mmCIF file of C-alpha atoms in Angstrom:
data_model
loop_
_atom_site.group_PDB
_atom_site.id
_atom_site.type_symbol
_atom_site.label_atom_id
_atom_site.label_comp_id
_atom_site.label_asym_id
_atom_site.label_seq_id
_atom_site.Cartn_x
_atom_site.Cartn_y
_atom_site.Cartn_z
ATOM 1 C CA MET R 9 50.196 49.041 41.259
ATOM 2 C CA PRO R 10 49.332 45.894 43.400
ATOM 3 C CA ILE R 11 51.734 43.186 43.978
ATOM 4 C CA ALA R 12 52.203 41.271 40.764
ATOM 5 C CA THR R 13 49.704 38.629 39.881
ATOM 6 C CA PRO R 14 50.989 35.284 38.687
ATOM 7 C CA GLU R 15 50.252 36.477 35.057
ATOM 8 C CA VAL R 16 52.081 39.728 35.538
ATOM 9 C CA TYR R 17 55.060 37.919 37.101
ATOM 10 C CA ALA R 18 55.145 35.489 34.094
ATOM 11 C CA GLU R 19 55.299 38.441 31.748
ATOM 12 C CA MET R 20 57.970 40.093 33.874
ATOM 13 C CA LEU R 21 60.161 37.075 33.484
ATOM 14 C CA ASP R 22 59.412 36.491 29.867
ATOM 15 C CA ARG R 23 60.164 40.155 28.920
ATOM 16 C CA ALA R 24 63.395 40.242 30.882
ATOM 17 C CA LYS R 25 64.760 37.216 28.894
ATOM 18 C CA ARG R 26 63.286 38.333 25.565
ATOM 19 C CA GLU R 27 64.673 41.844 25.919
ATOM 20 C CA GLY R 28 67.979 40.941 27.609
ATOM 21 C CA PHE R 29 67.692 42.461 31.140
ATOM 22 C CA ALA R 30 67.321 41.320 34.776
ATOM 23 C CA TYR R 31 65.512 42.323 37.847
ATOM 24 C CA PRO R 32 67.228 43.124 41.002
ATOM 25 C CA ALA R 33 65.820 40.705 43.814
ATOM 26 C CA ILE R 34 66.338 42.764 47.101
ATOM 27 C CA ASN R 35 66.518 40.999 50.481
ATOM 28 C CA VAL R 36 64.506 42.854 53.112
ATOM 29 C CA THR R 37 64.226 42.256 56.902
ATOM 30 C CA SER R 38 61.797 44.981 57.967
ATOM 31 C CA SER R 39 59.034 47.214 56.792
ATOM 32 C CA GLN R 40 61.586 49.952 56.401
ATOM 33 C CA THR R 41 63.902 47.988 54.087
ATOM 34 C CA LEU R 42 60.911 46.971 52.120
ATOM 35 C CA ASN R 43 59.850 50.552 51.767
ATOM 36 C CA ALA R 44 63.385 51.420 50.622
ATOM 37 C CA ALA R 45 63.156 48.639 47.915
ATOM 38 C CA LEU R 46 59.842 49.985 46.651
ATOM 39 C CA ARG R 47 61.318 53.464 46.617
ATOM 40 C CA GLY R 48 64.233 52.338 44.731
ATOM 41 C CA PHE R 49 62.333 50.373 42.032
ATOM 42 C CA ALA R 50 59.960 53.304 41.587
ATOM 43 C CA GLU R 51 62.783 55.974 41.159
ATOM 44 C CA ALA R 52 64.348 53.721 38.620
ATOM 45 C CA GLU R 53 61.048 52.963 36.899
ATOM 46 C CA SER R 54 61.794 49.361 37.056
ATOM 47 C CA ASP R 55 59.622 46.603 38.163
ATOM 48 C CA GLY R 56 61.460 44.307 40.717
ATOM 49 C CA ILE R 57 61.585 41.383 43.238
ATOM 50 C CA VAL R 58 61.414 41.720 47.023
ATOM 51 C CA GLN R 59 62.455 38.649 48.945
ATOM 52 C CA VAL R 60 62.922 37.357 52.304
ATOM 53 C CA SER R 61 65.284 34.541 53.618
ATOM 54 C CA THR R 62 64.707 32.193 56.417
ATOM 55 C CA GLY R 63 66.735 34.355 58.784
ATOM 56 C CA GLY R 64 64.975 37.456 57.603
ATOM 57 C CA ALA R 65 61.517 35.898 58.014
ATOM 58 C CA GLU R 66 62.361 34.690 61.559
ATOM 59 C CA TYR R 67 63.699 38.233 62.468
ATOM 60 C CA LEU R 68 60.575 39.702 61.032
ATOM 61 C CA SER R 69 58.343 37.826 63.357
ATOM 62 C CA GLY R 70 60.109 39.317 66.362
ATOM 63 C CA SER R 71 63.231 38.294 68.331
ATOM 64 C CA THR R 72 61.266 36.461 70.919
ATOM 65 C CA VAL R 73 58.820 34.805 68.542
ATOM 66 C CA LYS R 74 61.100 33.423 65.813
ATOM 67 C CA ASP R 75 58.610 31.937 63.586
ATOM 68 C CA MET R 76 59.521 32.103 59.835
ATOM 69 C CA VAL R 77 56.075 31.566 58.570
ATOM 70 C CA ILE R 78 54.598 34.321 60.726
ATOM 71 C CA GLY R 79 57.330 36.712 59.756
ATOM 72 C CA ALA R 80 57.174 35.936 56.069
ATOM 73 C CA THR R 81 53.423 36.288 56.080
ATOM 74 C CA ALA R 82 53.399 39.619 57.901
ATOM 75 C CA LEU R 83 55.848 41.024 55.478
ATOM 76 C CA ALA R 84 53.775 39.791 52.388
ATOM 77 C CA GLU R 85 50.659 41.072 53.793
ATOM 78 C CA TYR R 86 52.198 44.507 54.570
ATOM 79 C CA ALA R 87 53.718 44.582 51.156
ATOM 80 C CA HIS R 88 50.373 43.797 49.438
ATOM 81 C CA VAL R 89 49.031 47.136 51.086
ATOM 82 C CA VAL R 90 51.842 49.546 50.760
ATOM 83 C CA ALA R 91 52.912 48.475 47.117
ATOM 84 C CA GLU R 92 49.664 49.796 45.733
ATOM 85 C CA LYS R 93 51.110 53.197 46.097
ATOM 86 C CA TYR R 94 54.094 52.655 43.927
ATOM 87 C CA PRO R 95 53.854 52.827 40.031
ATOM 88 C CA VAL R 96 55.685 49.630 39.420
ATOM 89 C CA ASN R 97 55.170 45.840 39.609
ATOM 90 C CA ILE R 98 56.766 43.918 42.654
ATOM 91 C CA ALA R 99 56.944 40.185 42.870
ATOM 92 C CA LEU R 100 57.370 38.677 46.392
ATOM 93 C CA HIS R 101 59.873 35.740 46.769
ATOM 94 C CA THR R 102 61.445 33.666 49.568
ATOM 95 C CA ASP R 103 65.082 33.202 49.330
ATOM 96 C CA HIS R 104 67.325 30.136 50.204
ATOM 97 C CA CYS R 105 65.584 27.390 52.028
ATOM 98 C CA PRO R 106 67.672 24.303 52.768
ATOM 99 C CA LYS R 107 66.279 20.814 53.303
ATOM 100 C CA ASN R 108 65.978 21.008 57.089
ATOM 101 C CA LYS R 109 63.756 24.137 56.939
ATOM 102 C CA LEU R 110 61.377 23.205 54.225
ATOM 103 C CA ASP R 111 58.690 21.871 56.700
ATOM 104 C CA GLY R 112 58.931 25.080 58.797
ATOM 105 C CA PHE R 113 59.105 27.666 55.769
ATOM 106 C CA VAL R 114 58.425 26.832 52.122
ATOM 107 C CA ARG R 115 55.876 24.047 52.609
ATOM 108 C CA PRO R 116 53.681 25.880 54.981
ATOM 109 C CA LEU R 117 53.794 29.045 52.738
ATOM 110 C CA LEU R 118 52.834 26.928 49.714
ATOM 111 C CA LYS R 119 49.810 25.640 51.617
ATOM 112 C CA ILE R 120 48.794 29.164 52.373
ATOM 113 C CA SER R 121 48.954 30.130 48.828
ATOM 114 C CA GLN R 122 47.086 27.077 47.718
ATOM 115 C CA GLU R 123 44.286 27.790 50.003
ATOM 116 C CA ARG R 124 44.160 31.502 48.794
ATOM 117 C CA VAL R 125 44.041 30.323 45.138
ATOM 118 C CA ALA R 126 41.241 27.850 45.883
ATOM 119 C CA ALA R 127 39.310 30.708 47.387
ATOM 120 C CA GLY R 128 39.713 32.845 44.225
ATOM 121 C CA GLN R 129 42.526 34.957 45.498
ATOM 122 C CA ASN R 130 46.129 35.419 44.207
ATOM 123 C CA PRO R 131 48.970 33.551 45.981
ATOM 124 C CA LEU R 132 50.657 35.168 49.035
ATOM 125 C CA PHE R 133 54.180 34.944 47.258
ATOM 126 C CA GLN R 134 54.946 34.768 43.647
ATOM 127 C CA SER R 135 57.975 32.319 43.934
ATOM 128 C CA HIS R 136 59.846 30.314 46.469
ATOM 129 C CA MET R 137 63.465 29.075 46.430
ATOM 130 C CA TRP R 138 64.348 25.494 47.387
ATOM 131 C CA ASP R 139 68.203 25.377 48.028
ATOM 132 C CA GLY R 140 69.242 21.807 47.529
ATOM 133 C CA SER R 141 72.987 22.547 46.966
ATOM 134 C CA ALA R 142 73.974 20.745 50.227
ATOM 135 C CA VAL R 143 72.430 17.432 49.084
ATOM 136 C CA PRO R 144 73.306 15.236 46.074
ATOM 137 C CA LEU R 145 72.010 16.312 42.889
ATOM 138 C CA GLU R 146 69.659 13.441 42.541
ATOM 139 C CA GLU R 147 68.021 14.185 45.851
ATOM 140 C CA ASN R 148 67.992 17.896 45.151
ATOM 141 C CA LEU R 149 66.064 17.295 41.841
ATOM 142 C CA SER R 150 63.682 14.677 43.576
ATOM 143 C CA ILE R 151 62.676 17.233 46.087
ATOM 144 C CA ALA R 152 62.333 19.978 43.531
ATOM 145 C CA SER R 153 60.024 17.802 41.481
ATOM 146 C CA GLU R 154 57.774 17.464 44.485
ATOM 147 C CA LEU R 155 57.927 21.163 45.242
ATOM 148 C CA LEU R 156 57.223 22.221 41.600
ATOM 149 C CA GLU R 157 54.000 20.253 41.560
ATOM 150 C CA GLU R 158 52.947 21.981 44.868
ATOM 151 C CA ALA R 159 54.051 25.385 43.477
ATOM 152 C CA ARG R 160 52.131 24.689 40.219
ATOM 153 C CA LYS R 161 48.841 24.293 42.244
ATOM 154 C CA ALA R 162 49.344 27.654 43.803
ATOM 155 C CA ASN R 163 50.336 29.422 40.488
ATOM 156 C CA ILE R 164 53.814 29.952 42.090
ATOM 157 C CA VAL R 165 57.130 29.938 40.336
ATOM 158 C CA LEU R 166 59.884 27.556 41.826
ATOM 159 C CA GLU R 167 63.479 28.629 42.152
ATOM 160 C CA LEU R 168 66.179 25.932 42.535
ATOM 161 C CA GLU R 169 69.938 25.813 42.699
ATOM 162 C CA ILE R 170 72.365 23.281 40.950
ATOM 163 C CA GLY R 171 75.904 23.712 42.021
ATOM 164 C CA VAL R 172 76.889 25.480 45.090
ATOM 165 C CA VAL R 173 77.176 29.333 46.089
ATOM 166 C CA GLY R 174 80.231 29.739 48.162
ATOM 167 C CA GLY R 175 80.284 31.695 51.496
ATOM 168 C CA GLU R 176 77.708 31.791 53.930
ATOM 169 C CA GLU R 177 74.008 33.078 54.236
ATOM 170 C CA ASP R 178 71.835 32.368 57.094
ATOM 171 C CA GLY R 179 74.048 29.750 58.373
ATOM 172 C CA VAL R 180 74.246 27.696 55.266
ATOM 173 C CA VAL R 181 78.065 27.458 54.213
ATOM 174 C CA GLY R 182 79.200 26.736 50.757
ATOM 175 C CA GLU R 183 82.808 25.822 50.341
ATOM 176 C CA ILE R 184 84.842 27.388 47.668
ATOM 177 C CA ASN R 185 85.765 24.546 45.447
ATOM 178 C CA GLU R 186 84.914 23.092 41.972
ATOM 179 C CA LYS R 187 81.199 22.787 42.979
ATOM 180 C CA LEU R 188 80.986 26.584 42.444
ATOM 181 C CA TYR R 189 80.631 26.025 38.767
ATOM 182 C CA SER R 190 77.588 24.049 37.531
ATOM 183 C CA THR R 191 78.179 21.604 34.653
ATOM 184 C CA VAL R 192 76.206 20.834 31.417
ATOM 185 C CA GLU R 193 75.527 17.340 33.103
ATOM 186 C CA ASP R 194 73.778 19.067 35.918
ATOM 187 C CA ALA R 195 71.599 21.026 33.623
ATOM 188 C CA MET R 196 70.673 18.012 31.532
ATOM 189 C CA ALA R 197 69.584 16.161 34.717
ATOM 190 C CA THR R 198 67.576 19.257 35.647
ATOM 191 C CA VAL R 199 65.638 19.088 32.327
ATOM 192 C CA GLU R 200 65.162 15.383 32.728
ATOM 193 C CA ALA R 201 63.628 15.709 36.140
ATOM 194 C CA LEU R 202 61.687 18.902 35.930
ATOM 195 C CA GLY R 203 61.087 19.538 32.101
ATOM 196 C CA LEU R 204 61.169 23.037 30.561
ATOM 197 C CA GLY R 205 58.106 24.582 31.962
ATOM 198 C CA GLU R 206 55.417 22.128 30.988
ATOM 199 C CA ARG R 207 55.339 20.460 34.389
ATOM 200 C CA GLY R 208 55.353 23.863 36.288
ATOM 201 C CA ARG R 209 57.322 26.986 35.888
ATOM 202 C CA TYR R 210 60.823 27.401 37.550
ATOM 203 C CA ILE R 211 63.884 29.585 37.585
ATOM 204 C CA LEU R 212 67.325 28.093 37.991
ATOM 205 C CA ALA R 213 70.210 29.324 39.907
ATOM 206 C CA ALA R 214 73.215 27.719 38.145
ATOM 207 C CA THR R 215 76.400 28.763 39.620
ATOM 208 C CA PHE R 216 79.476 30.149 38.016
ATOM 209 C CA GLY R 217 81.985 30.869 40.737
ATOM 210 C CA ASN R 218 79.326 32.851 42.897
ATOM 211 C CA VAL R 219 80.051 33.594 46.596
ATOM 212 C CA HIS R 220 77.688 35.152 49.204
ATOM 213 C CA GLY R 221 78.862 38.160 51.133
ATOM 214 C CA VAL R 222 81.692 40.546 50.426
ATOM 215 C CA TYR R 223 84.838 39.520 48.627
ATOM 216 C CA LYS R 224 87.718 41.419 46.949
ATOM 217 C CA PRO R 225 88.523 41.208 43.301
ATOM 218 C CA GLY R 226 90.470 38.080 42.610
ATOM 219 C CA HIS R 227 89.329 36.126 45.674
ATOM 220 C CA VAL R 228 86.963 33.917 43.491
ATOM 221 C CA LYS R 229 86.800 33.718 39.622
ATOM 222 C CA LEU R 230 83.462 34.225 38.196
ATOM 223 C CA ARG R 231 83.070 32.596 34.888
ATOM 224 C CA PRO R 232 79.808 33.642 33.299
ATOM 225 C CA GLU R 233 80.449 31.654 30.052
ATOM 226 C CA VAL R 234 79.516 28.637 32.179
ATOM 227 C CA LEU R 235 75.939 29.832 31.813
ATOM 228 C CA LYS R 236 76.390 30.091 28.053
ATOM 229 C CA ASP R 237 77.600 26.514 27.823
ATOM 230 C CA ILE R 238 74.616 25.204 29.843
ATOM 231 C CA GLN R 239 72.137 27.247 27.711
ATOM 232 C CA ASP R 240 73.742 26.168 24.444
ATOM 233 C CA ALA R 241 73.925 22.458 25.314
ATOM 234 C CA VAL R 242 70.243 22.230 26.356
ATOM 235 C CA ALA R 243 69.224 24.372 23.486
ATOM 236 C CA ALA R 244 70.871 21.941 21.048
ATOM 237 C CA LYS R 245 69.112 18.932 22.509
ATOM 238 C CA HIS R 246 65.746 20.536 23.061
ATOM 239 C CA GLY R 247 65.454 23.162 20.320
ATOM 240 C CA GLN R 248 64.782 26.220 22.484
ATOM 241 C CA GLU R 249 66.999 29.240 22.501
ATOM 242 C CA LYS R 250 68.327 30.079 25.941
ATOM 243 C CA PRO R 251 65.879 27.555 27.534
ATOM 244 C CA PHE R 252 66.496 28.494 31.185
ATOM 245 C CA TYR R 253 65.537 31.589 33.074
ATOM 246 C CA LEU R 254 68.687 31.925 35.151
ATOM 247 C CA VAL R 255 69.451 33.480 38.558
ATOM 248 C CA PHE R 256 72.589 35.164 39.649
ATOM 249 C CA HIS R 257 73.406 34.653 43.396
ATOM 250 C CA GLY R 258 76.329 35.980 45.375
ATOM 251 C CA GLY R 259 76.989 39.064 43.168
ATOM 252 C CA SER R 260 78.413 41.536 45.649
ATOM 253 C CA GLY R 261 81.783 42.736 44.221
ATOM 254 C CA SER R 262 81.003 41.642 40.621
ATOM 255 C CA THR R 263 82.138 43.860 37.870
ATOM 256 C CA LEU R 264 79.657 45.476 35.609
ATOM 257 C CA GLU R 265 81.203 43.463 32.819
ATOM 258 C CA GLU R 266 80.555 40.145 34.614
ATOM 259 C CA ILE R 267 76.918 41.182 35.439
ATOM 260 C CA ARG R 268 76.225 42.178 31.896
ATOM 261 C CA ALA R 269 77.700 39.074 30.551
ATOM 262 C CA ALA R 270 75.525 36.861 32.819
ATOM 263 C CA VAL R 271 72.445 38.832 31.722
ATOM 264 C CA SER R 272 73.235 38.318 28.084
ATOM 265 C CA TYR R 273 73.242 34.455 28.767
ATOM 266 C CA GLY R 274 69.800 34.450 30.093
ATOM 267 C CA VAL R 275 69.947 35.704 33.829
ATOM 268 C CA VAL R 276 66.591 37.383 34.630
ATOM 269 C CA LYS R 277 67.068 37.797 38.458
ATOM 270 C CA MET R 278 69.994 39.027 40.449
ATOM 271 C CA ASN R 279 69.991 38.686 44.300
ATOM 272 C CA ILE R 280 71.310 41.664 46.011
ATOM 273 C CA ASP R 281 71.687 41.748 49.907
ATOM 274 C CA THR R 282 75.165 42.511 51.158
ATOM 275 C CA ASP R 283 75.471 45.786 49.139
ATOM 276 C CA THR R 284 72.048 47.013 50.079
ATOM 277 C CA GLN R 285 72.609 46.116 53.829
ATOM 278 C CA TYR R 286 75.766 48.410 53.709
ATOM 279 C CA ALA R 287 73.893 51.064 51.835
ATOM 280 C CA PHE R 288 71.180 51.033 54.583
ATOM 281 C CA THR R 289 73.571 51.151 57.527
ATOM 282 C CA ARG R 290 76.151 53.532 56.168
ATOM 283 C CA PRO R 291 73.963 56.709 56.522
ATOM 284 C CA VAL R 292 72.932 55.560 59.899
ATOM 285 C CA ALA R 293 76.561 55.332 61.102
ATOM 286 C CA ASP R 294 77.115 58.808 59.524
ATOM 287 C CA HIS R 295 74.201 60.252 61.428
ATOM 288 C CA MET R 296 75.429 58.745 64.793
ATOM 289 C CA PHE R 297 78.833 60.002 64.389
ATOM 290 C CA LYS R 298 77.738 63.511 63.357
ATOM 291 C CA ASN R 299 75.113 63.780 66.041
ATOM 292 C CA TYR R 300 77.108 61.957 68.834
ATOM 293 C CA ASP R 301 76.053 64.387 71.668
ATOM 294 C CA GLY R 302 72.416 64.329 70.285
ATOM 295 C CA VAL R 303 71.820 60.624 70.216
ATOM 296 C CA LEU R 304 73.466 60.142 73.598
ATOM 297 C CA LYS R 305 72.615 61.819 76.820
ATOM 298 C CA VAL R 306 76.327 62.709 77.478
ATOM 299 C CA ASP R 307 77.442 63.781 80.884
ATOM 300 C CA GLY R 308 73.933 63.951 82.259
ATOM 301 C CA ASP R 309 72.646 66.215 79.474
ATOM 302 C CA VAL R 310 69.289 65.382 77.888
ATOM 303 C CA GLY R 311 70.450 64.797 74.272
ATOM 304 C CA ASN R 312 68.450 65.930 71.269
ATOM 305 C CA LYS R 313 65.194 64.150 70.568
ATOM 306 C CA LYS R 314 65.231 65.048 66.907
ATOM 307 C CA ALA R 315 68.486 63.436 66.563
ATOM 308 C CA TYR R 316 67.707 60.090 68.308
ATOM 309 C CA ASP R 317 64.166 59.849 66.837
ATOM 310 C CA PRO R 318 64.411 56.593 64.682
ATOM 311 C CA ARG R 319 62.680 58.568 61.913
ATOM 312 C CA ALA R 320 65.648 60.899 61.720
ATOM 313 C CA TRP R 321 68.244 58.369 60.863
ATOM 314 C CA GLY R 322 65.612 55.843 59.268
ATOM 315 C CA LYS R 323 64.826 58.239 56.501
ATOM 316 C CA ALA R 324 68.582 58.561 55.607
ATOM 317 C CA ALA R 325 68.926 54.793 55.635
ATOM 318 C CA GLU R 326 65.896 54.354 53.394
ATOM 319 C CA GLN R 327 67.358 56.886 50.880
ATOM 320 C CA GLY R 328 70.747 55.262 50.982
ATOM 321 C CA MET R 329 69.334 51.795 50.203
ATOM 322 C CA ALA R 330 66.970 52.981 47.503
ATOM 323 C CA GLU R 331 69.807 54.871 45.707
ATOM 324 C CA ARG R 332 71.715 51.450 45.624
ATOM 325 C CA ILE R 333 68.793 49.676 44.291
ATOM 326 C CA SER R 334 68.272 52.167 41.508
ATOM 327 C CA GLN R 335 71.989 51.667 40.759
ATOM 328 C CA ALA R 336 71.431 47.963 40.468
ATOM 329 C CA CYS R 337 68.633 48.569 38.081
ATOM 330 C CA GLU R 338 70.920 50.492 35.872
ATOM 331 C CA SER R 339 73.516 47.701 35.866
ATOM 332 C CA LEU R 340 70.940 45.103 35.081
ATOM 333 C CA LEU R 341 69.346 47.239 32.367
ATOM 334 C CA SER R 342 65.878 47.144 33.963
ATOM 335 C CA SER R 343 65.639 50.888 34.438
ATOM 336 C CA GLY R 344 62.729 52.425 32.634
ATOM 337 C CA LYS R 345 61.350 49.136 31.677
ATOM 338 C CA LYS R 346 58.303 48.815 34.024
ATOM 339 C CA LEU R 347 55.340 46.954 32.491
ATOM 340 C CA GLY R 348 52.455 49.435 31.460
#
């Protein structure tokens, strides 16, 4: 199937909330990790989301070019070609973009999609994230309002964040404190500023103790009930059941019980990066250790071309990452639920 159209993406999100499941959103940094994501979704018979961060986009452009827009565009164009060979729907998304990178990342990408739509084509990406967690809520929502209008013109969904995700991702550091938990007041202010879809479609990363990266159980306390409180409060005022389409950030190390609870409260998208990075790299390390004298020209020997050919360890890496993605689909209950 081709990359999801705006209409297909809308149905993906609607169906997830309606039927009580969520899509893994997999961060990729190369054509090979993209292929692993496509394979994982296909093997799970799940539609899904592939996303690229600012750092990932810069890396994709080449280590000497370091152009986020070039990298993101190249990935999206490649994905539009290869995704057609997989029997699932894939949406393309850009991950966390802080204020100081908007002009060099999200805004130019929005313009590209607006131009495509004006020419009768589909947008390049299906959604973009504005990460305003580092600025005051009023400023966060003001910028979100402006971006929502630009996204609407391109038939693109906007993602925004209220509260703070702890830990670090691409140089953005969130402290582990009370701001890890979004409040009902935050949610009410969001509706006041952005509406509930009538001004443009958005998904909301409301925080409930989330932390990027790897953490051991007990390091931080996830409280999925925060999401229920937010949904219930806004529903009581506006008369919509589970009014928000929620996003789960910083989920590495979460228990299945916590994941399923979050999904039951309206999470339709869960970001997965750290776990899939490890799942990709672990088989590479295994290959290198087992084939030490083949991947290196030890003591003047010639090594073994079949061992150091990047395709040899690359295939194992792809398989490992794909298997982890299929596991994520099971956890989020999206397995076997691809749109016809």
